[in-house]
Coordinates of C-alpha atoms and ligand atoms in Angstrom, one line a residue:
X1 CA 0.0 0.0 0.0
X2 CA 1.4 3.5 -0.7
X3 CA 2.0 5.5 2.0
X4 CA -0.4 8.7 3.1
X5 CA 1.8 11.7 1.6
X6 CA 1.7 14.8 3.3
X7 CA 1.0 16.7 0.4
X8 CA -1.7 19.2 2.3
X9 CA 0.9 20.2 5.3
X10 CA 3.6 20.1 2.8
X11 CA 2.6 21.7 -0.3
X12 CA 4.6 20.5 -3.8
X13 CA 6.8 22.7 -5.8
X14 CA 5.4 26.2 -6.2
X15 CA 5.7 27.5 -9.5
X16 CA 7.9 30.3 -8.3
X17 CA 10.0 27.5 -7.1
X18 CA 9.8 25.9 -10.4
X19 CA 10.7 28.5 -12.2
X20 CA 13.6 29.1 -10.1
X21 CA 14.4 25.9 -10.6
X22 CA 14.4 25.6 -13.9
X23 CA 16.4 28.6 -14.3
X24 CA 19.2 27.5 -12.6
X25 CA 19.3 24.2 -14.2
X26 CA 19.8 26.5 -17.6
X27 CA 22.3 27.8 -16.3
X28 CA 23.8 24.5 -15.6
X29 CA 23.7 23.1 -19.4
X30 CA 24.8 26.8 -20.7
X31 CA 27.9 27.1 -18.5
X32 CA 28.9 22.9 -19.7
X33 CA 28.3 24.1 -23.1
X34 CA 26.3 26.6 -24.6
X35 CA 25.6 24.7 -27.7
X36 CA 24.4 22.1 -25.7
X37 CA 22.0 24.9 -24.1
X38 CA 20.9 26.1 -27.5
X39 CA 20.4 22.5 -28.9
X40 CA 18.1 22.0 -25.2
X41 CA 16.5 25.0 -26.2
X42 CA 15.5 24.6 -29.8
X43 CA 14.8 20.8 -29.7
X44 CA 12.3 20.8 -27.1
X45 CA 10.1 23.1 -29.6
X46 CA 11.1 21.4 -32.6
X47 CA 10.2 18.1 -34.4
X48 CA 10.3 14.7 -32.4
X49 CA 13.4 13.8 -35.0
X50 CA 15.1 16.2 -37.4
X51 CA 18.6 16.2 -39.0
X52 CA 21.0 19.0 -38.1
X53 CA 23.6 20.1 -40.2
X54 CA 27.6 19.2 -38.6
X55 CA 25.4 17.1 -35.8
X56 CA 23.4 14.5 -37.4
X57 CA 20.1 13.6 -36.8
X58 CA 18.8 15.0 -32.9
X59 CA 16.1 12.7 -31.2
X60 CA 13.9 14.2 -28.6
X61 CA 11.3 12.0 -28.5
X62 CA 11.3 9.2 -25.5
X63 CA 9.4 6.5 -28.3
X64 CA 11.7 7.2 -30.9
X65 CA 14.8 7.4 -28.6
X66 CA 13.6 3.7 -26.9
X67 CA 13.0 2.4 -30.6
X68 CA 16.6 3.9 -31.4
X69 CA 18.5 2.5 -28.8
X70 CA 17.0 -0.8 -28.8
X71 CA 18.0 -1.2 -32.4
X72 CA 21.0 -3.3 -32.0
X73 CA 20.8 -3.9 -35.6
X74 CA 21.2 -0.3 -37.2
X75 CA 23.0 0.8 -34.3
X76 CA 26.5 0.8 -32.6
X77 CA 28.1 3.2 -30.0
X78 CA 31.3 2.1 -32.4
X79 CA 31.9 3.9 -35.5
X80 CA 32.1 7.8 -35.7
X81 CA 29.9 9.3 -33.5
X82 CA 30.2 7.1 -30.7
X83 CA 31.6 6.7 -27.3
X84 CA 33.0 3.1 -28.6
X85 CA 34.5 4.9 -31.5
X86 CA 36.2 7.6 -28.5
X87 CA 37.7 4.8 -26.1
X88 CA 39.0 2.0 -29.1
X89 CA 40.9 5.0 -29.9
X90 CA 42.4 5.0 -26.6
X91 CA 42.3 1.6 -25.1
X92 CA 42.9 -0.7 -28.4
X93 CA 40.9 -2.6 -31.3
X94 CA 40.1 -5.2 -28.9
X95 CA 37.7 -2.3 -26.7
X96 CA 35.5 -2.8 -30.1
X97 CA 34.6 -5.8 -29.4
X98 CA 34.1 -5.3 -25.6
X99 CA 31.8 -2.4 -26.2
X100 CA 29.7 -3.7 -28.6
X101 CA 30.7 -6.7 -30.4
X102 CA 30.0 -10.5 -29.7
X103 CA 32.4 -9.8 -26.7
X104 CA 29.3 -7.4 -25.4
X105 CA 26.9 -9.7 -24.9
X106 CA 29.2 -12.4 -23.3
X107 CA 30.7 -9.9 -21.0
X108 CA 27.3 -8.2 -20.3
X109 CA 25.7 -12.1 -19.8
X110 CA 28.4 -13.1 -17.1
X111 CA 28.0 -9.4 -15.5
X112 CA 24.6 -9.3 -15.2
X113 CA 24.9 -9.7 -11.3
X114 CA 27.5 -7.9 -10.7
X115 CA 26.1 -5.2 -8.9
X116 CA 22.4 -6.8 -7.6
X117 CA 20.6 -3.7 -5.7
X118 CA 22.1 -6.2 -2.6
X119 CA 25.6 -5.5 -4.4
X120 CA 25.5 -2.3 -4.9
X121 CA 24.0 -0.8 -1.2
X122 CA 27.1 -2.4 0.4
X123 CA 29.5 -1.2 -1.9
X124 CA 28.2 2.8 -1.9
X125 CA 27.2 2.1 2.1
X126 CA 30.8 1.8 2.3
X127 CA 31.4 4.4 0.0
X128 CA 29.1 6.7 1.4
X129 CA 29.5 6.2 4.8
X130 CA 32.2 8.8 6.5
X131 CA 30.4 11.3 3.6
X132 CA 27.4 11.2 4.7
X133 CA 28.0 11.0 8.4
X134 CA 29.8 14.6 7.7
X135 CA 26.8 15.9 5.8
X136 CA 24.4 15.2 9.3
X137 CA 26.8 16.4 11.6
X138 CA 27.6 19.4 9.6
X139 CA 24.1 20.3 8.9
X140 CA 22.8 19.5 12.3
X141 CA 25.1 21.9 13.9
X142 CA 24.3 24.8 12.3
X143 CA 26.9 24.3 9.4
X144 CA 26.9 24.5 5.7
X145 CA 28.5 21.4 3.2
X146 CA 29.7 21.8 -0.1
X147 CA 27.5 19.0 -1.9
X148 CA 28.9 19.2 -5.3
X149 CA 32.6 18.6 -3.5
X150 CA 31.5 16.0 -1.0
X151 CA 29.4 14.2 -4.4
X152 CA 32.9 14.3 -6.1
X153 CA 34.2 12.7 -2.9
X154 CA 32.3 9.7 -2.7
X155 CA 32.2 8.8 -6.2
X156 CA 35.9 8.6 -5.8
X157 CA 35.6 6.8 -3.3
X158 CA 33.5 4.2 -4.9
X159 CA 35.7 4.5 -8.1
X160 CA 38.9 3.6 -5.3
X161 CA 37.0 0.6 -4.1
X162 CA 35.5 -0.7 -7.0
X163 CA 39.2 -0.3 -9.6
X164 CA 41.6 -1.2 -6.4
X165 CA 43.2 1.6 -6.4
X166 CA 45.9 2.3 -4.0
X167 CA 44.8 5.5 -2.3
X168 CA 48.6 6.3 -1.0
X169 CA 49.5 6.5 -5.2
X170 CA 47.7 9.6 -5.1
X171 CA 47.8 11.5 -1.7
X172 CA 51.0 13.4 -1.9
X173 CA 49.9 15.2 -5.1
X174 CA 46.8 15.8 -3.2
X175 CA 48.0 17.6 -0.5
X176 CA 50.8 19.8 -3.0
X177 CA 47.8 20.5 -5.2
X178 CA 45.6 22.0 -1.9
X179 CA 42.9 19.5 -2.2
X180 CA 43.7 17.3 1.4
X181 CA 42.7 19.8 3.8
X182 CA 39.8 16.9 5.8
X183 CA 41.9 13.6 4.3
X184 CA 39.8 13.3 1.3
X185 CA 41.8 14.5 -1.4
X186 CA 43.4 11.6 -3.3
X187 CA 39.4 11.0 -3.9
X188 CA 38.8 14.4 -4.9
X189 CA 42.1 13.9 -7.0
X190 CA 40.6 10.0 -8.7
X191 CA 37.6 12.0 -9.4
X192 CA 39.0 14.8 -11.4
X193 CA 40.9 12.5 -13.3
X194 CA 38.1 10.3 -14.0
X195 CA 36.6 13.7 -15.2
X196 CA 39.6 14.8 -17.5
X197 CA 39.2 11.9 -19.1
X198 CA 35.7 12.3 -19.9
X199 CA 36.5 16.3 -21.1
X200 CA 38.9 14.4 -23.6
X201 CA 35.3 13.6 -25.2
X202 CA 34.0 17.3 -25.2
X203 CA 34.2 18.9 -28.7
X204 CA 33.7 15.4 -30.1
X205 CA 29.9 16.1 -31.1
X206 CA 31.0 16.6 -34.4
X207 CA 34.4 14.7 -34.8
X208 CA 34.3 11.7 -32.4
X209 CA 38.5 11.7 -33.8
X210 CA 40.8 12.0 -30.9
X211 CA 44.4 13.7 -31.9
X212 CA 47.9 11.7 -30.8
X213 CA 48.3 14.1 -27.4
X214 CA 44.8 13.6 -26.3
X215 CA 45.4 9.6 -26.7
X216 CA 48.6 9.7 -25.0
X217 CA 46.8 11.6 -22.1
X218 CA 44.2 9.3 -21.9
X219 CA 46.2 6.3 -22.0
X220 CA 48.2 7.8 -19.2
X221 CA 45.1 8.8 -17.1
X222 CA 44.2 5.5 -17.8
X223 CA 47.3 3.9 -16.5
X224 CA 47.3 5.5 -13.2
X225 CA 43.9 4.2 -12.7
X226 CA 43.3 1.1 -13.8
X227 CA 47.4 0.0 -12.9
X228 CA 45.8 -1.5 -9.4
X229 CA 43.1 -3.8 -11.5
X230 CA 45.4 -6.9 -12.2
X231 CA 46.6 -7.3 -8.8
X232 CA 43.2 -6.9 -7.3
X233 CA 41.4 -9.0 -9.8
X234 CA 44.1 -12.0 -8.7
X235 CA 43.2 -11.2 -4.9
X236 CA 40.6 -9.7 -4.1
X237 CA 37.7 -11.1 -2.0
X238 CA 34.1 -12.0 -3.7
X239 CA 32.9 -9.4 -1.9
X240 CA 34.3 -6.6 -3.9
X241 CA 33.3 -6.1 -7.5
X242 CA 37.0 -7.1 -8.7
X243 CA 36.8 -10.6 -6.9
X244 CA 33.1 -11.0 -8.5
X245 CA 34.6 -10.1 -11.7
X246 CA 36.6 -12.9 -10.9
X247 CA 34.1 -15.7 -9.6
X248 CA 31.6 -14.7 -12.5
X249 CA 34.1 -15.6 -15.0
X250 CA 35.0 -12.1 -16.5
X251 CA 38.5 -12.6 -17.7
X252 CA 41.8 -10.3 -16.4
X253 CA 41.6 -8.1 -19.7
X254 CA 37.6 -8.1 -19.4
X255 CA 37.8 -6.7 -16.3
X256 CA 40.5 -3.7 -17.2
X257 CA 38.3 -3.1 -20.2
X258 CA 35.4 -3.2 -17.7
X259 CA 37.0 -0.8 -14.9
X260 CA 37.4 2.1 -17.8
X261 CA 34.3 1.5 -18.7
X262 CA 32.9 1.9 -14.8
X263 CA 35.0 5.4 -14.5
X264 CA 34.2 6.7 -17.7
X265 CA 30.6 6.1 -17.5
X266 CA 29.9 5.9 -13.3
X267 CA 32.0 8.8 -12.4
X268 CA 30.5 12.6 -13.9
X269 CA 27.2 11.3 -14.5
X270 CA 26.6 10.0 -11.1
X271 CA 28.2 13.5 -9.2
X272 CA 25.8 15.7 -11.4
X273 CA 22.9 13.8 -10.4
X274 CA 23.8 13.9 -6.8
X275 CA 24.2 17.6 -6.7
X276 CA 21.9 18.7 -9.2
X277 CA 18.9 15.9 -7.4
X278 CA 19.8 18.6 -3.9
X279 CA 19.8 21.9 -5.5
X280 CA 16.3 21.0 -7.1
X281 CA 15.2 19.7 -4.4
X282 CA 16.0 22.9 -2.2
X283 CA 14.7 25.5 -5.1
X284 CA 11.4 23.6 -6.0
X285 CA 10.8 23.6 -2.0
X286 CA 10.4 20.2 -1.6
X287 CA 13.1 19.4 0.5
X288 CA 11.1 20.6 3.4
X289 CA 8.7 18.0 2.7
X290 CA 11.2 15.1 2.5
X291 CA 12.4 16.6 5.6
X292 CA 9.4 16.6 7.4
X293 CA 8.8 13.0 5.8
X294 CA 9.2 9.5 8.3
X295 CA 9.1 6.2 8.6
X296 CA 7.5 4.6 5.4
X297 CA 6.6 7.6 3.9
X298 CA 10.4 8.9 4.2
X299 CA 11.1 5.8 2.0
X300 CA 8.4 6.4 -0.6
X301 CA 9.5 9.8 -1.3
X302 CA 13.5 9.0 -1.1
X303 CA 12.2 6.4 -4.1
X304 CA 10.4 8.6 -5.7
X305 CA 12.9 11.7 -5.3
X306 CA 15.9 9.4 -6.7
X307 CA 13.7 8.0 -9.6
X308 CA 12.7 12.0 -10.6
X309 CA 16.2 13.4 -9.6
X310 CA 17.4 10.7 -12.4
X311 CA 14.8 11.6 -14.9
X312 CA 15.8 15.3 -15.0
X313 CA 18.9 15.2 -15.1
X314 CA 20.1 12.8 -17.5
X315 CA 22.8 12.9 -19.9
X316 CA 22.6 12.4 -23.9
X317 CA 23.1 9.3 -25.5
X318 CA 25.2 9.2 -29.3
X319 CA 24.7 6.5 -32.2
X320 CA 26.3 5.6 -35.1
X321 CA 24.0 4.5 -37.8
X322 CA 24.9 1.5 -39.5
X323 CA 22.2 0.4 -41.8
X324 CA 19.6 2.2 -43.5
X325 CA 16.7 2.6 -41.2
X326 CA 13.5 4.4 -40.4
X327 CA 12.4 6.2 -37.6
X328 CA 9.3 8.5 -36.3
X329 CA 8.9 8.6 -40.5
X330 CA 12.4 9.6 -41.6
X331 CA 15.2 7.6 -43.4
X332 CA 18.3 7.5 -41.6
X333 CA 21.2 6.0 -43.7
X334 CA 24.2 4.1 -43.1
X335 CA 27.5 6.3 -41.5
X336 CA 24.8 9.1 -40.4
X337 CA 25.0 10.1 -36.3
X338 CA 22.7 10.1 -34.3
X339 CA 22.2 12.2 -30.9
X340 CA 19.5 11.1 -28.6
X341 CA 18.4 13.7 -26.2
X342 CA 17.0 12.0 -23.5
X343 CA 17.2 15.3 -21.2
X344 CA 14.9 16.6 -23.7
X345 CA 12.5 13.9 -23.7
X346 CA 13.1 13.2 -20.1
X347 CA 12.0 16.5 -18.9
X348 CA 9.3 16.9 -21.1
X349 CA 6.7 16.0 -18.5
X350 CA 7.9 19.0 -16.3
X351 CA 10.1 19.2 -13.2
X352 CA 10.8 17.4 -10.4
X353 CA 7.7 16.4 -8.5
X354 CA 8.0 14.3 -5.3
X355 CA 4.2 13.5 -6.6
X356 CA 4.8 12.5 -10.1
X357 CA 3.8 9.2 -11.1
X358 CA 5.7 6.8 -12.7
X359 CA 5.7 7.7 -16.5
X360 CA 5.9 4.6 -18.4
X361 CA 7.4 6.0 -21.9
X362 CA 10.0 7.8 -20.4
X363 CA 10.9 4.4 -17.1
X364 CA 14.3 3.9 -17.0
X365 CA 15.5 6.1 -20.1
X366 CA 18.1 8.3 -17.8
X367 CA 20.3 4.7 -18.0
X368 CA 19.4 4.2 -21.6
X369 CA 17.9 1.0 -23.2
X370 CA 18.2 -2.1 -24.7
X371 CA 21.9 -3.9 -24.7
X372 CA 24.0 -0.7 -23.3
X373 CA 21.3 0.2 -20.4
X374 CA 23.7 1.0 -17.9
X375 CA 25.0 -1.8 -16.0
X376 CA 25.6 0.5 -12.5
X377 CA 22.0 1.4 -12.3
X378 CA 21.4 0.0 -8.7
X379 CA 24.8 1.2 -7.8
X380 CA 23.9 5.4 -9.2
X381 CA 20.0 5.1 -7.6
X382 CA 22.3 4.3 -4.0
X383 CA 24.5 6.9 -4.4
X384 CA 21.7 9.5 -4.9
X385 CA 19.7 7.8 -2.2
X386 CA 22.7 8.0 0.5
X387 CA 22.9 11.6 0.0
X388 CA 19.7 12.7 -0.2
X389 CA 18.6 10.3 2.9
X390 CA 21.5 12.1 5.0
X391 CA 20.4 16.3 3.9
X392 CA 16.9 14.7 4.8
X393 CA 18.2 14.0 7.8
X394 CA 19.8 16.8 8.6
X395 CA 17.7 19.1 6.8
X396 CA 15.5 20.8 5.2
X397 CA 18.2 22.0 3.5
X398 CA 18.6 25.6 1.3
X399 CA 21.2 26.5 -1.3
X400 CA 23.4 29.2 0.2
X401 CA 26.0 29.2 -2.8
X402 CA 26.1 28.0 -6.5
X403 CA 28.6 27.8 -8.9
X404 CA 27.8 26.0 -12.3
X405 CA 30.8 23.5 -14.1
X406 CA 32.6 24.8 -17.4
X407 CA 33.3 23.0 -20.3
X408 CA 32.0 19.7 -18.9
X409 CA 30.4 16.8 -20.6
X410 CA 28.4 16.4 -17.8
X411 CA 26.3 19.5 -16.9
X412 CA 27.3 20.1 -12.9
X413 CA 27.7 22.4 -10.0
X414 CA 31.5 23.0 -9.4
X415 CA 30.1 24.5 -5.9
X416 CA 26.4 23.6 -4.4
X417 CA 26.6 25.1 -0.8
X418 CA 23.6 24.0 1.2
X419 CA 22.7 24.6 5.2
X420 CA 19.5 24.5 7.2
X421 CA 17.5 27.8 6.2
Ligands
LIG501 C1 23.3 9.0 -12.4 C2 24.2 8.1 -12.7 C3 24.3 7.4 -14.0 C4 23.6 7.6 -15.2 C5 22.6 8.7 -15.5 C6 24.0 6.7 -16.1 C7 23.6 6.5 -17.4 C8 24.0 5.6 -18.3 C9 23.5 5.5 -19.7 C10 22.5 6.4 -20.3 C11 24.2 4.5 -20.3 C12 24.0 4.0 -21.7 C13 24.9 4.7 -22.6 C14 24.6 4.3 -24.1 O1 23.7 3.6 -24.4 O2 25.4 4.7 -24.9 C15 25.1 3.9 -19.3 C16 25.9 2.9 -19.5 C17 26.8 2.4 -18.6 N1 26.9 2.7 -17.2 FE1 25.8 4.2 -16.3 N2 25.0 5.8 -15.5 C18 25.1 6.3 -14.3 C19 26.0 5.7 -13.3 C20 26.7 4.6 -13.5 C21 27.5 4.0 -12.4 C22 27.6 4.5 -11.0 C23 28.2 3.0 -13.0 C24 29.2 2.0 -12.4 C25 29.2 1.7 -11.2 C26 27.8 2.9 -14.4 C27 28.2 2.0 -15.3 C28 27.8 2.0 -16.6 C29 28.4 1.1 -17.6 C30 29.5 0.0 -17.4 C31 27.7 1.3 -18.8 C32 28.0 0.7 -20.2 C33 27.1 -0.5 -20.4 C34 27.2 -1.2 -21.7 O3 27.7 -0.6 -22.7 O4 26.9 -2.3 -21.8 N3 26.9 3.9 -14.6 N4 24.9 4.6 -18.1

């Protein structure tokens, strides 16, 4: 039975609070990229599927994006226009097959428990843990917490546990580059490499063609990473996701190929949706009501508030086209790209709303669809959840100070300052 909301004592987002909302989050695409805050702004009144010059065809449509995506057939993320096409270009021909070849489905077929929703509330509750024990104590006494920082925190954290990376490797540089000041920054420091080597990516919506020094980089990045995976994968216990790489039967090279595929996809995407899931929550004025919330209702709307947080705030999705095919009435040809704007068609339905329903076109589409949906869903929906459970906590929580991302793939807050009002 669903809980009794307290929707009367607690009214939903105002649309003053919407507005404010939706404002900021503007801002937010604009300051990552203000073509990608143009392209938001044009596709949301234009056709459900039109071609743009330099860009290829951009999808708005959840229908057309689901139809798109589950197209294995006409489809590949390889080729030009592609994240495939990005990371064979860094990590090797044999990523090809990984990513979307034969190798796919058996790799995706022997993973397919690595992270159960059992799994993956361990592995963040570990993660999370001294992070979100700050954010109550902080909060509770009258103090303020960087959110956007303490996000990038406990991904790294995660990214740490989950690559077996050896912390030490990275703490001196930490502390000489001013980012150790509470023992945290060799996470801070995984995280912002994890993040450079996504940005190797930006400027790549036309071109997915990486130049000789941005390989080099990457491959170094890469290195300084992923150099801990071999030894953990050959020691690890079954309790971490290296040694369940192991006992599921995912090979040594499977799992390296695997671990770049965790940062590169589980790092950026899963900070933005922690801090941009708080500031909404704060300017719609619904984090008073989650606040207020307890008991079984407190877990209804944490669902519910991870499950919208998700849906507005999730990333674009890029195809290559490798057959002739049709979609929402238009012929798209062999070598064409495709951009599917899931924000678009995500957001569609209008803001977050700790009342919205579960909207059956758009379920799940913030992870994607078909073979690629992403394989650290469980593992993103308890990193949102851990925060937001601990500001509900602590809170109701208000945004004292903002300060949107540049030139990110991922639209972020650099800064997200919150404290009781
Ligand atoms: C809010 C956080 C996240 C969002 C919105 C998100 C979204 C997505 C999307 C849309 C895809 C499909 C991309 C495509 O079809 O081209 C994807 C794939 C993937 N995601 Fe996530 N993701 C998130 C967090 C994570 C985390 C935390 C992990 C790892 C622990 C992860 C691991 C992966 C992997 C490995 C893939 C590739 C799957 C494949 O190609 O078979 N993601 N994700």
């Amino acid at each position: 039975m669903e809980p009794v909301l307290s929707r009367r004592t607690h009214p939903v987002s105002s649309p003053t609070g919407n507005r404010l909302a939706s404002m900021h989050e503007r801002r937010v695409i604009r300051s990552a990229d203000p073509r990608l805050g143009l392209l938001v702004a044009l596709a949301r009144r234009g056709p459900r599927i039109v071609q743009v010059p330099r860009l290829g065809w951009v999808v708005r449509d959840p229908t057309l994006i689901r139809e798109l995506l589950v197209d294995h057939r006409s489809t590949s993320l390889l080729g030009e226009g592609g994240v495939g096409h990005l990371w064979s270009q860094v990590l090797g021909d044999w990523v090809e097959d990984l990513f979307d070849g034969r190798g796919h489905h058996s790799l995706r077929t022997r993973a397919r428990d690595l992270f159960t929703e059992a799994a993956a509330r361990d592995l963040v509750a570990q993660a999370a843990g001294p992070v979100t024990d700050l954010v109550r104590a902080r909060l509770a006494a009258g103090g303020s917490v960087d959110v956007a920082d303490l996000a990038r925190v406990l991904v790294g954290r995660l990214v740490v546990a989950m690559l077996g990376i050896d912390v030490a490797t990275f703490a001196g540089e930490a502390a000489a580059a001013g980012l150790d000041e509470d023992g945290w920054g060799a996470y801070r420091l995984v995280f912002a490499r994890g993040e450079e080597l996504a940005a190797l990516a930006l400027g790549t919506q036309a071109d997915t063609h990486l130049g000789a020094a941005t390989v080099d980089r990457a491959r170094t990045i890469l290195g300084t990473l992923t150099g801990g995976v071999a030894t953990a994968y050959a020691s690890s216990p079954e309790t971490t996701v290296l040694g369940r790489c192991r006992a599921l039967g995912v090979t040594e090279q499977e799992a390296t190929g695997l671990a770049s595929l965790l940062l590169v996809a589980g790092t950026e995407t899963a900070a933005s949706a922690i801090a941009r899931t708080a500031a909404l929550l704060a300017d719609t004025g619904q984090a008073a009501r989650l606040s207020a919330s307890g008991g079984d209702e407190r877990d209804h709307l944490l669902d519910v508030a991870v499950r919208e947080g998700l849906r507005v705030t999730t990333p674009v999705i890029g195809r290559h086209v490798t057959r002739d095919v049709r979609l929402g009435g238009r012929i798209l040809r062999a070598g064409d790209r495709v951009l599917a704007l899931t924000y678009v068609a995500n957001t569609a339905p209008g803001s977050l709303d700790l009342d919205r329903p579960y909207l059956p076109d758009n379920r799940h589409l913030w992870f994607g669809a078909g073979r690629h949906l992403c394989l650290g869903a469980p593992v993103a929906r308890a990193e949102l959840r851990a925060v937001l459970a601990a500001l509900a906590d602590a809170g109701p929580w208000t945004v004292v100070e903002r300060e949107a991302a540049r030139g990110v793939l991922i639209p972020t807050y650099r800064r997200l300052v919150v404290a009781r009002p």
